Coordinates of N, CA, C and O in Angstrom, one line a residue:
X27 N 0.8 -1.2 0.0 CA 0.0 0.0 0.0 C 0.9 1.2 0.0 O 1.8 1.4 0.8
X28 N 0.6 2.3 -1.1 CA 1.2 3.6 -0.5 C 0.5 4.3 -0.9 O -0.5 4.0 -1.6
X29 N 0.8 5.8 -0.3 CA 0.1 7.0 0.5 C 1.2 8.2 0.6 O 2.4 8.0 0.6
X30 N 0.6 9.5 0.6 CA 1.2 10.0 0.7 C 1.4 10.6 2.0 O 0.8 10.4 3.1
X31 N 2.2 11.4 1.8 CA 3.1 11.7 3.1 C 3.2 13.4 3.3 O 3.8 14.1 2.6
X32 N 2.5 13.7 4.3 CA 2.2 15.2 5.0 C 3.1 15.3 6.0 O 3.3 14.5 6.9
X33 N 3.6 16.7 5.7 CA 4.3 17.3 6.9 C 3.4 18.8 7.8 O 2.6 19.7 7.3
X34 N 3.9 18.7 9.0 CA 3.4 19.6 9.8 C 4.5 20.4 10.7 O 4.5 20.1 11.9
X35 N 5.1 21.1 10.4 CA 6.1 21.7 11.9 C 5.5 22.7 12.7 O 5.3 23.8 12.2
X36 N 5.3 22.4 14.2 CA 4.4 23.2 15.0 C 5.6 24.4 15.4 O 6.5 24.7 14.7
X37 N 5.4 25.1 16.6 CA 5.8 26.5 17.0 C 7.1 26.3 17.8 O 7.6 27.3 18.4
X38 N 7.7 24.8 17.7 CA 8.8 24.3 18.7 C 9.9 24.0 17.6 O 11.1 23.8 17.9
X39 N 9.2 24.0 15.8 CA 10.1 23.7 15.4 C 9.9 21.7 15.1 O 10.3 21.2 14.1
X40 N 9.6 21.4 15.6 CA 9.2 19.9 15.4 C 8.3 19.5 14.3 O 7.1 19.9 14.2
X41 N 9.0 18.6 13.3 CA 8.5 18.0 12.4 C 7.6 17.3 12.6 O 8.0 16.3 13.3
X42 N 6.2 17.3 12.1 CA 5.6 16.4 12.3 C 4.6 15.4 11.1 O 3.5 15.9 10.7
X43 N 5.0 14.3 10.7 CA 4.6 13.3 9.7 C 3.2 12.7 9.6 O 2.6 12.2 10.5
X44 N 3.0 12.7 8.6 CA 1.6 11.8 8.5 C 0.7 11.3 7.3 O 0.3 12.1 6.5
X45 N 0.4 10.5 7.3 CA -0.7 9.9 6.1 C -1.7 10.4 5.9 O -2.2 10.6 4.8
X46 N -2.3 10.8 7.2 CA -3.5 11.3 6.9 C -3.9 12.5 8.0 O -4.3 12.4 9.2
X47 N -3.6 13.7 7.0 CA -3.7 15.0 7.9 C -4.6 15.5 8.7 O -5.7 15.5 8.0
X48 N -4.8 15.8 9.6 CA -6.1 16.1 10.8 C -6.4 17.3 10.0 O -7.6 17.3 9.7
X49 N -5.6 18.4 9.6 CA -6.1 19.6 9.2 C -5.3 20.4 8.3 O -4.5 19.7 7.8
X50 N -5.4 21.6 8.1 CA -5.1 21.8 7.1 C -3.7 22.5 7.5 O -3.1 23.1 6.5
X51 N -3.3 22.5 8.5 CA -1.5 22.9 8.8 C -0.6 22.2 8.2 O 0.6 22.6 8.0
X52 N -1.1 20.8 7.8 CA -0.2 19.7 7.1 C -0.2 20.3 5.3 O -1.2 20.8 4.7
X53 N 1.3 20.0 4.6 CA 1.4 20.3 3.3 C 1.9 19.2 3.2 O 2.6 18.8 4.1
X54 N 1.7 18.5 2.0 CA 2.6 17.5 1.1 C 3.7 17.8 1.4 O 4.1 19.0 1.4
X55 N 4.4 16.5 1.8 CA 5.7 16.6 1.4 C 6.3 15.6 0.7 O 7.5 15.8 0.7
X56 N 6.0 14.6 0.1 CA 6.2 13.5 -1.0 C 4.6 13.0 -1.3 O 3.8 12.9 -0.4
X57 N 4.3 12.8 -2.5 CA 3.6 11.9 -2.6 C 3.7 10.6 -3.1 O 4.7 10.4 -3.7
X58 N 2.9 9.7 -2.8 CA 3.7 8.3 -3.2 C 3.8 8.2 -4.6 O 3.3 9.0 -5.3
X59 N 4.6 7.1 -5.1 CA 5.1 6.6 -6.1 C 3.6 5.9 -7.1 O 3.7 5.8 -8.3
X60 N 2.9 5.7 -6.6 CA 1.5 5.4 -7.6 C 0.8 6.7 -8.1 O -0.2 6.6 -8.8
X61 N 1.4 8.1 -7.7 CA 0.7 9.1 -7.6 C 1.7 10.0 -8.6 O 1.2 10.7 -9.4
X62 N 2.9 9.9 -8.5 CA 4.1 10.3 -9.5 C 4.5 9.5 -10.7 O 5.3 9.7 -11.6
X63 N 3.7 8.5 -10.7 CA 3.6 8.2 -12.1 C 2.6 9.2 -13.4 O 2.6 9.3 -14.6
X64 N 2.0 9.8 -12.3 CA 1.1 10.8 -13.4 C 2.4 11.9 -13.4 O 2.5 12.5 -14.5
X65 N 3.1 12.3 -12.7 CA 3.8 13.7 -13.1 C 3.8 14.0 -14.5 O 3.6 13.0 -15.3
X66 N 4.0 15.1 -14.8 CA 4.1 15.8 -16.0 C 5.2 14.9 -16.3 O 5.8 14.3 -15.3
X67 N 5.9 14.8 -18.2 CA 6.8 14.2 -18.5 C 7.0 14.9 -20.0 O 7.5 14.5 -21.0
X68 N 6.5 16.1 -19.7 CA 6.1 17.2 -21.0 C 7.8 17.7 -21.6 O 7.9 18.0 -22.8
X69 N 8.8 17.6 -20.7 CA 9.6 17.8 -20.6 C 11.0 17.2 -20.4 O 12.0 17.8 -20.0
X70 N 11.0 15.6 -20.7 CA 11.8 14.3 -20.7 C 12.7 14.6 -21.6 O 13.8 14.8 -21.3
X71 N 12.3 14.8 -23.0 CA 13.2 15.0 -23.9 C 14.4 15.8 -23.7 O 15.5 15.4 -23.6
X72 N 14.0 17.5 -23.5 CA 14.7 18.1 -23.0 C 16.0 17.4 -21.9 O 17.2 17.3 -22.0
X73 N 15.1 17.2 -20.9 CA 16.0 17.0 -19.6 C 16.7 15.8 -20.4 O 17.9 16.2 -20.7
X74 N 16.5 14.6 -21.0 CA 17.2 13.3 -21.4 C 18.2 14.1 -22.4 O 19.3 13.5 -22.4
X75 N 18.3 15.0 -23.1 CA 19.2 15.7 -24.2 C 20.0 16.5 -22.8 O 21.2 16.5 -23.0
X76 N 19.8 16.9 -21.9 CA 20.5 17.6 -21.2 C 21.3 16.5 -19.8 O 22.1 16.8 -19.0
X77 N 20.7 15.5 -19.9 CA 21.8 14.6 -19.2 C 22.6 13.8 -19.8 O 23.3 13.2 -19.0
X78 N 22.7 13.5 -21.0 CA 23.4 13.0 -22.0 C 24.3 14.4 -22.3 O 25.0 13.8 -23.0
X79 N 24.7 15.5 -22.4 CA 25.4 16.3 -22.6 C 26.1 16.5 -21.7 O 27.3 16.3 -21.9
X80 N 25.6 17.0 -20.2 CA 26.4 17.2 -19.1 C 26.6 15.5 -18.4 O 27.0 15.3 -17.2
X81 N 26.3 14.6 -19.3 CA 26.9 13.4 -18.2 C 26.2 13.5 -16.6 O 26.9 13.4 -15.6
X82 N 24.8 13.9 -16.6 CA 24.4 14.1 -15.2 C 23.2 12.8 -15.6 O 22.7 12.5 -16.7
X83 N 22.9 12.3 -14.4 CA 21.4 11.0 -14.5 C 20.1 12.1 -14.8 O 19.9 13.2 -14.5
X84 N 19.4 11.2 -15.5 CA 17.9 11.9 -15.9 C 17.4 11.7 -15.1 O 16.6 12.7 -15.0
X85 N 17.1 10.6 -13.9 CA 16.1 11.2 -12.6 C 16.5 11.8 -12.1 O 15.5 12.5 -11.7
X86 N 18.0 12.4 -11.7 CA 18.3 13.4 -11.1 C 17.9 15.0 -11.7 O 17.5 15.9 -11.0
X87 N 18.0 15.1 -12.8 CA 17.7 16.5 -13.4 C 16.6 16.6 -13.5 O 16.2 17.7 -13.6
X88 N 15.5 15.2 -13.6 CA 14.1 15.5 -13.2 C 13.3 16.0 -12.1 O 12.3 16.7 -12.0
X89 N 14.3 15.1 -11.0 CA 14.0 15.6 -9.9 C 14.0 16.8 -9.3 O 13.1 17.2 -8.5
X90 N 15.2 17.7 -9.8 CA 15.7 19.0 -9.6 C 14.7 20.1 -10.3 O 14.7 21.2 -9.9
X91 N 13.8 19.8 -11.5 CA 13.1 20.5 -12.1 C 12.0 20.3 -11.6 O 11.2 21.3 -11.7
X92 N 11.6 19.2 -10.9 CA 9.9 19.1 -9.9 C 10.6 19.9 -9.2 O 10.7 20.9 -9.8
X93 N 11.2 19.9 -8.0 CA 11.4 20.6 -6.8 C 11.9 22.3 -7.1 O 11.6 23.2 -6.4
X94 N 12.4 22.3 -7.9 CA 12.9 23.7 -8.4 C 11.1 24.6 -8.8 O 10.6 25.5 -8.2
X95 N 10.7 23.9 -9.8 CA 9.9 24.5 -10.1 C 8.2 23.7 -10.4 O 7.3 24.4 -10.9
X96 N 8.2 22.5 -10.1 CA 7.2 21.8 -10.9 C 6.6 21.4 -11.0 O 5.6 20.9 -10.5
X97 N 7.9 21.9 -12.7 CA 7.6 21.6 -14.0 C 6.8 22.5 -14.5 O 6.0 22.2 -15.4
X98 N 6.9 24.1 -14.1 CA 6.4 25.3 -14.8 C 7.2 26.6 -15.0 O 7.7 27.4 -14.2
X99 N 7.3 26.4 -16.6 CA 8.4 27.1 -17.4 C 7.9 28.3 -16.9 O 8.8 29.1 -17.1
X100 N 7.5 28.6 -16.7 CA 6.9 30.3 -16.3 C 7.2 30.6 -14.9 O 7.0 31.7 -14.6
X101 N 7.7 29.7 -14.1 CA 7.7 30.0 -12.7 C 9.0 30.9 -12.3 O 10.2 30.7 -12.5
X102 N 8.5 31.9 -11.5 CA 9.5 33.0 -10.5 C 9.1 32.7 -9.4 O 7.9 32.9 -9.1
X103 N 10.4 31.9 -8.4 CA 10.0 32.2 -7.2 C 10.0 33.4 -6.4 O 10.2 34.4 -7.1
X104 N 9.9 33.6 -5.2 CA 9.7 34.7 -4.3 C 11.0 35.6 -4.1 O 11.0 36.7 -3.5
X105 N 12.2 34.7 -4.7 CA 13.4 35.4 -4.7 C 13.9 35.9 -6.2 O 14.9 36.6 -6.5
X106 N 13.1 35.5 -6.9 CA 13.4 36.1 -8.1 C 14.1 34.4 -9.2 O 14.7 34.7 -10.3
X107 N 14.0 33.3 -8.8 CA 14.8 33.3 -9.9 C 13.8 32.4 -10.7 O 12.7 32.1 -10.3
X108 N 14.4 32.0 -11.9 CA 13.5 31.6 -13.1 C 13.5 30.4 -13.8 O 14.6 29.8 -14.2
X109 N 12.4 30.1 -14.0 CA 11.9 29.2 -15.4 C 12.0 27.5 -14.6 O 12.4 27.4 -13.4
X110 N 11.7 26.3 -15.4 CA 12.2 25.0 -14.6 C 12.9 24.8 -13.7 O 12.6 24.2 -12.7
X111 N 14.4 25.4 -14.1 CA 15.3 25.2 -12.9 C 15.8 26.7 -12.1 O 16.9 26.9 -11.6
X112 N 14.7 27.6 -12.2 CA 15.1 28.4 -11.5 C 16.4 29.2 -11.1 O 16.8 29.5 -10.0
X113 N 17.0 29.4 -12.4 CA 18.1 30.2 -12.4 C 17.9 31.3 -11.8 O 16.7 31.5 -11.6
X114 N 18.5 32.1 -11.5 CA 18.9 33.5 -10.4 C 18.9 34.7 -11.6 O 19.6 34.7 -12.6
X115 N 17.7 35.7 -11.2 CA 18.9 36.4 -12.9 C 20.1 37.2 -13.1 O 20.3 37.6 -14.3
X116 N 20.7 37.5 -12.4 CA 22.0 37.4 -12.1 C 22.9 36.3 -12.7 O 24.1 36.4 -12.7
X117 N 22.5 35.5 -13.2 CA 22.7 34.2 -13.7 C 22.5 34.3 -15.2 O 23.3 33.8 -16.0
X118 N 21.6 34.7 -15.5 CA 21.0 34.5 -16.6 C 22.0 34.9 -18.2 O 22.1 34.3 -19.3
X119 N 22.7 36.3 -17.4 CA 23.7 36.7 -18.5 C 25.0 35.9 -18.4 O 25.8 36.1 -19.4
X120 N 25.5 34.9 -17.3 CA 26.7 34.3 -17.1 C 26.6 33.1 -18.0 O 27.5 32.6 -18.5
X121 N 25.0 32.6 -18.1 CA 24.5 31.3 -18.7 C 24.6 31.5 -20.4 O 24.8 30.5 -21.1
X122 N 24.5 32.6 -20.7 CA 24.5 33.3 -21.7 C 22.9 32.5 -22.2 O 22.8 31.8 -23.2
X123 N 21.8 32.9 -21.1 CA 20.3 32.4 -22.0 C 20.2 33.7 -22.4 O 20.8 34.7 -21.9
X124 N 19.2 33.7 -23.7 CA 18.4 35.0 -23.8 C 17.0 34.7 -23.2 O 16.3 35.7 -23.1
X125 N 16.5 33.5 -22.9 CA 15.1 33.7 -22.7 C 15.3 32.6 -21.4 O 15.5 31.5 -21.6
X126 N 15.1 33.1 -20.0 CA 14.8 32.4 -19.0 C 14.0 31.3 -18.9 O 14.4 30.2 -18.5
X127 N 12.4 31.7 -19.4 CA 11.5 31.2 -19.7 C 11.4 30.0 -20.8 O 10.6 29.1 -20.8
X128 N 12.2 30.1 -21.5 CA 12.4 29.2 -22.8 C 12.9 27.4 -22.0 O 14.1 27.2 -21.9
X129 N 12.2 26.6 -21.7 CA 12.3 25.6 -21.4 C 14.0 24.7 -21.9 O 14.7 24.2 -21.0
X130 N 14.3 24.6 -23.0 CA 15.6 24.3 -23.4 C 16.6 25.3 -22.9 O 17.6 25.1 -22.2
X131 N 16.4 26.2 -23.2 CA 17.4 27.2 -22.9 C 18.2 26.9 -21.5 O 19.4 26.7 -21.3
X132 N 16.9 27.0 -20.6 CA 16.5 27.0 -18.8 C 17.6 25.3 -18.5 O 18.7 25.3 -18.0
X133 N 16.9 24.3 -19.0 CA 17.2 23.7 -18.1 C 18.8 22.9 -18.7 O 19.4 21.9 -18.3
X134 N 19.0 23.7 -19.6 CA 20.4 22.9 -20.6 C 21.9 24.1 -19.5 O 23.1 23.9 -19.2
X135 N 20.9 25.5 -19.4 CA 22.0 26.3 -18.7 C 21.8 25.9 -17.2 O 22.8 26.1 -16.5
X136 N 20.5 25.2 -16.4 CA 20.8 24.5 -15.2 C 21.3 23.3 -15.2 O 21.9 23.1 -14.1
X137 N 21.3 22.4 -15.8 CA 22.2 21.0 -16.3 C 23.6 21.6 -16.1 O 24.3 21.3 -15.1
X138 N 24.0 22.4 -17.0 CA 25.2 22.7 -16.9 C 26.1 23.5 -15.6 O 27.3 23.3 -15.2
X139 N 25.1 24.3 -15.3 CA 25.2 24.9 -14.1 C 25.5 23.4 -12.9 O 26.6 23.2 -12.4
X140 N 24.6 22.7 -12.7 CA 24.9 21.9 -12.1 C 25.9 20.8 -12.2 O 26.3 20.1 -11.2
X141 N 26.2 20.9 -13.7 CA 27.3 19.5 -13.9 C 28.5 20.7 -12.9 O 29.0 20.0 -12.0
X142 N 28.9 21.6 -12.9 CA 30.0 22.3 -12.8 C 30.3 22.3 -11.6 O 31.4 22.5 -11.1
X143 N 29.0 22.1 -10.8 CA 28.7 21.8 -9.0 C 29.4 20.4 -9.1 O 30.7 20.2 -8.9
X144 N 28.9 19.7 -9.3 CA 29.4 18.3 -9.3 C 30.9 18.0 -9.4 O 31.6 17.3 -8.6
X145 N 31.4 18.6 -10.5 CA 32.9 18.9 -10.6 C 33.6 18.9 -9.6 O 34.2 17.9 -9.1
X146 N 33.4 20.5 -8.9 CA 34.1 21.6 -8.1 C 33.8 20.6 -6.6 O 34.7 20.9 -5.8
X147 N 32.9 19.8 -6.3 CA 32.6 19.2 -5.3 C 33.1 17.4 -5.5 O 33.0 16.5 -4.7
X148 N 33.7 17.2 -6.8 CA 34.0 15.9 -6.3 C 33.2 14.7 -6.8 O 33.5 13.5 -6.6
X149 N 32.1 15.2 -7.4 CA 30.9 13.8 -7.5 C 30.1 13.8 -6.8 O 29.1 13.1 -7.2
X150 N 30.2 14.6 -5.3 CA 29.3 13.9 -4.0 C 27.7 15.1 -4.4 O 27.8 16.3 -4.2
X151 N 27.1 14.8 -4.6 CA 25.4 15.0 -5.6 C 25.3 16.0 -4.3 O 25.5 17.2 -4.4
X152 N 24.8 15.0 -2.8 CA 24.4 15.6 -2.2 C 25.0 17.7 -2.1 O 24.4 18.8 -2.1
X153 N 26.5 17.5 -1.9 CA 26.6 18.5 -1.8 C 26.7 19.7 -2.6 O 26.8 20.9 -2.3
X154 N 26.7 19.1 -3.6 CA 26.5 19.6 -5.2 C 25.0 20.5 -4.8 O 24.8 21.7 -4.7
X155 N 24.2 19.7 -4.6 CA 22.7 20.3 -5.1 C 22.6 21.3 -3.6 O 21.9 22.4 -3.9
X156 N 23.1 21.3 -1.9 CA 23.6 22.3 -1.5 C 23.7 22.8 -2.2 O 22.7 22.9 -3.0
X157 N 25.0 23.6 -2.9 CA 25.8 24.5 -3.7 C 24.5 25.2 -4.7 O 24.0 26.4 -4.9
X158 N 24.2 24.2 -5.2 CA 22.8 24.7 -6.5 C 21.6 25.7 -5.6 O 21.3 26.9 -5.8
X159 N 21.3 24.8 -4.7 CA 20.0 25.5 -3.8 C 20.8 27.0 -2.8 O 20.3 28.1 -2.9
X160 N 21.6 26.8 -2.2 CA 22.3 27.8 -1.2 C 23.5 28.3 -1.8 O 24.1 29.1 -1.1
X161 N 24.1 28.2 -3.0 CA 25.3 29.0 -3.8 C 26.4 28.3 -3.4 O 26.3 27.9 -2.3
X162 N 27.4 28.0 -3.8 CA 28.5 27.5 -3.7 C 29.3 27.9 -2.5 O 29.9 27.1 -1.8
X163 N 29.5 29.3 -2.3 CA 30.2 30.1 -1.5 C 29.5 29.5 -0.3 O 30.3 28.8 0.3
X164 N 28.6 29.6 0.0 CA 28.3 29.0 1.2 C 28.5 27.6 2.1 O 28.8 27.2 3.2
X165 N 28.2 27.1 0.8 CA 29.0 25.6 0.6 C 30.6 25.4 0.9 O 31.1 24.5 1.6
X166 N 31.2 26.4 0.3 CA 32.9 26.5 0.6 C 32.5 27.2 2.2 O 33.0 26.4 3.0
X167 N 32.0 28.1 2.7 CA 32.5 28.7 4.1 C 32.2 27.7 4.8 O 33.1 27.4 5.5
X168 N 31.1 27.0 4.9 CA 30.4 25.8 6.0 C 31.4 24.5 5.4 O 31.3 23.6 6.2
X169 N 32.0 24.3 4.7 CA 33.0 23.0 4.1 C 32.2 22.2 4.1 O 32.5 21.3 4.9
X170 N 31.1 21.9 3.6 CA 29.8 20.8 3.0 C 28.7 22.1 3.2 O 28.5 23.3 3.4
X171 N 28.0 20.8 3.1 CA 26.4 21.1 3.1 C 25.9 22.2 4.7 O 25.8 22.0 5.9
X172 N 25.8 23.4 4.0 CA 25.4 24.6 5.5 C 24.1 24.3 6.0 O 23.0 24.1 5.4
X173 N 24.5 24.4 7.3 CA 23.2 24.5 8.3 C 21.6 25.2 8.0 O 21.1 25.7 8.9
X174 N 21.1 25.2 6.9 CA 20.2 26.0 6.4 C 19.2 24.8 6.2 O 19.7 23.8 5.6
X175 N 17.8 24.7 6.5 CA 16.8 23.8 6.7 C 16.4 23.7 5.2 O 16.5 22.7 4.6
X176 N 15.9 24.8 4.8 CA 15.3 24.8 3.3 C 16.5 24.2 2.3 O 16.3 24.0 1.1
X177 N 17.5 24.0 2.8 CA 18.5 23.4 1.7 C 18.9 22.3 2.1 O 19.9 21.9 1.5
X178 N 18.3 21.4 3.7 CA 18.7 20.2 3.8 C 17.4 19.5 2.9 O 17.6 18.4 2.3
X179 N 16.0 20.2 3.0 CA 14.9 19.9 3.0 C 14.9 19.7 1.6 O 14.4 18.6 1.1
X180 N 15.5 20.9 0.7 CA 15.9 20.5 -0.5 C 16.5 19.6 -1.1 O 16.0 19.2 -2.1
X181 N 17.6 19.0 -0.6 CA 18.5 17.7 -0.8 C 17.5 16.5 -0.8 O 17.3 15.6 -1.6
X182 N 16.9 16.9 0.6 CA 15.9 15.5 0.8 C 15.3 15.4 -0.2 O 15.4 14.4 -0.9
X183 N 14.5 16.4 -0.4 CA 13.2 16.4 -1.6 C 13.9 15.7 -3.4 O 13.5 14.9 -4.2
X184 N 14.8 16.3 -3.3 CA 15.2 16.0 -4.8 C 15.8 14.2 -4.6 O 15.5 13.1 -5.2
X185 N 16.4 14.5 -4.0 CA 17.0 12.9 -3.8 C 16.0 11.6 -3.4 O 16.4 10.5 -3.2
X186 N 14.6 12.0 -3.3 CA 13.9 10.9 -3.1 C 12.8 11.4 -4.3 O 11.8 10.7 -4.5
X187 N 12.9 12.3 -5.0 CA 12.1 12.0 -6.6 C 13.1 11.6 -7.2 O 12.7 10.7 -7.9
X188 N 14.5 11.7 -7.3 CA 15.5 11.0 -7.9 C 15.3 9.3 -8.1 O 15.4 8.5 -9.0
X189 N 15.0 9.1 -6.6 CA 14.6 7.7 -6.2 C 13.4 7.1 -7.4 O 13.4 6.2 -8.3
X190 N 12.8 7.9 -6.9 CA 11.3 7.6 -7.8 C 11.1 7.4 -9.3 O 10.5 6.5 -9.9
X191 N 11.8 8.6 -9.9 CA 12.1 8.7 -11.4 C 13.0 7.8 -11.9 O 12.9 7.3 -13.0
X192 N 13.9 7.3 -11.0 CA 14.8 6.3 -11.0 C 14.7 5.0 -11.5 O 15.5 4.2 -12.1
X193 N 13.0 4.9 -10.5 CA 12.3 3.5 -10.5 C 11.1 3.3 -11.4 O 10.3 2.3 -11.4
X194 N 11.1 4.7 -12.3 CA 9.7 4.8 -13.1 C 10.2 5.0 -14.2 O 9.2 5.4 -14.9
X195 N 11.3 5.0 -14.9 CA 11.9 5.5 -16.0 C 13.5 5.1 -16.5 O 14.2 4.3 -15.9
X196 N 13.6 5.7 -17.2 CA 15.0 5.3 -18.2 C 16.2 4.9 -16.8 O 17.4 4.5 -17.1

């Protein structure tokens, strides 16, 4: 049997897990694998051309594009950055995209962006996708993965659709 999986953190900071949420303080935090077989897949080609280029896994760059943004080319988060993989725009002219928004563009300069994480870190993913979510620099001052929740929470997230895509695909 699977189900998905709600999180809750109350006023102490405590995580709190569940199948089936009492109310509405609980948000998704995975859903099961009978439920991510529907994800969007509008976007395989792309990502499968862009992990075959950068030598990065295709569940991996899938995963990073659900959690980044998804799987909406249009999406700006609350800090500004853009498109599938949510580049920075600050970024945008280093990537040399002209169109943020442009789905190839986006996730061929976040592939690459991230193969170069991968590099500079050695192979080790986990701390790589730190570096992606929380910037590199921060990653070099803390020497791994920094104390920052939203970027442990991140790791977590991507690394268990990794799992999933893993077991549902190429």
């Amino acid at each position: 049997m699977q189900a998905d999986v709600y999180v809750h953190i109350d006023d102490q900071g405590v995580y709190h897990f569940t199948d089936a949420p009492p109310n509405s303080d609980y948000k998704i935090f995975i859903r099961s694998q009978r439920t991510q077989k529907k994800l969007p897949s509008k976007y395989d080609r792309i990502i499968a051309e862009a992990s075959e280029r950068f030598d990065v896994s295709f569940p991996l760059l899938k995963a990073m594009v659900k959690v980044e943004s998804d799987f909406d080319a249009q999406a700006i988060s609350q800090k500004g950055a853009l498109g599938l993989m949510q580049i920075m725009p600050a970024n945008v002219f280093d990537f040399k995209i002209s169109d943020p928004f442009d789905p190839y563009e986006n996730v061929m300069a976040g592939a690459g962006y991230f193969k170069t994480l991968l590099e500079r870190f050695e192979g080790h993913v986990p701390t790589a996708l730190a570096a992606y979510n929380a910037g590199p620099g921060r990653v070099d001052r803390h020497r791994g993965i920094p104390p920052i929740t939203e970027t442990k929470d991140y790791i977590s997230r991507v690394l268990r659709y990794r799992d999933i895509y893993g077991s549902n695909s190429k």
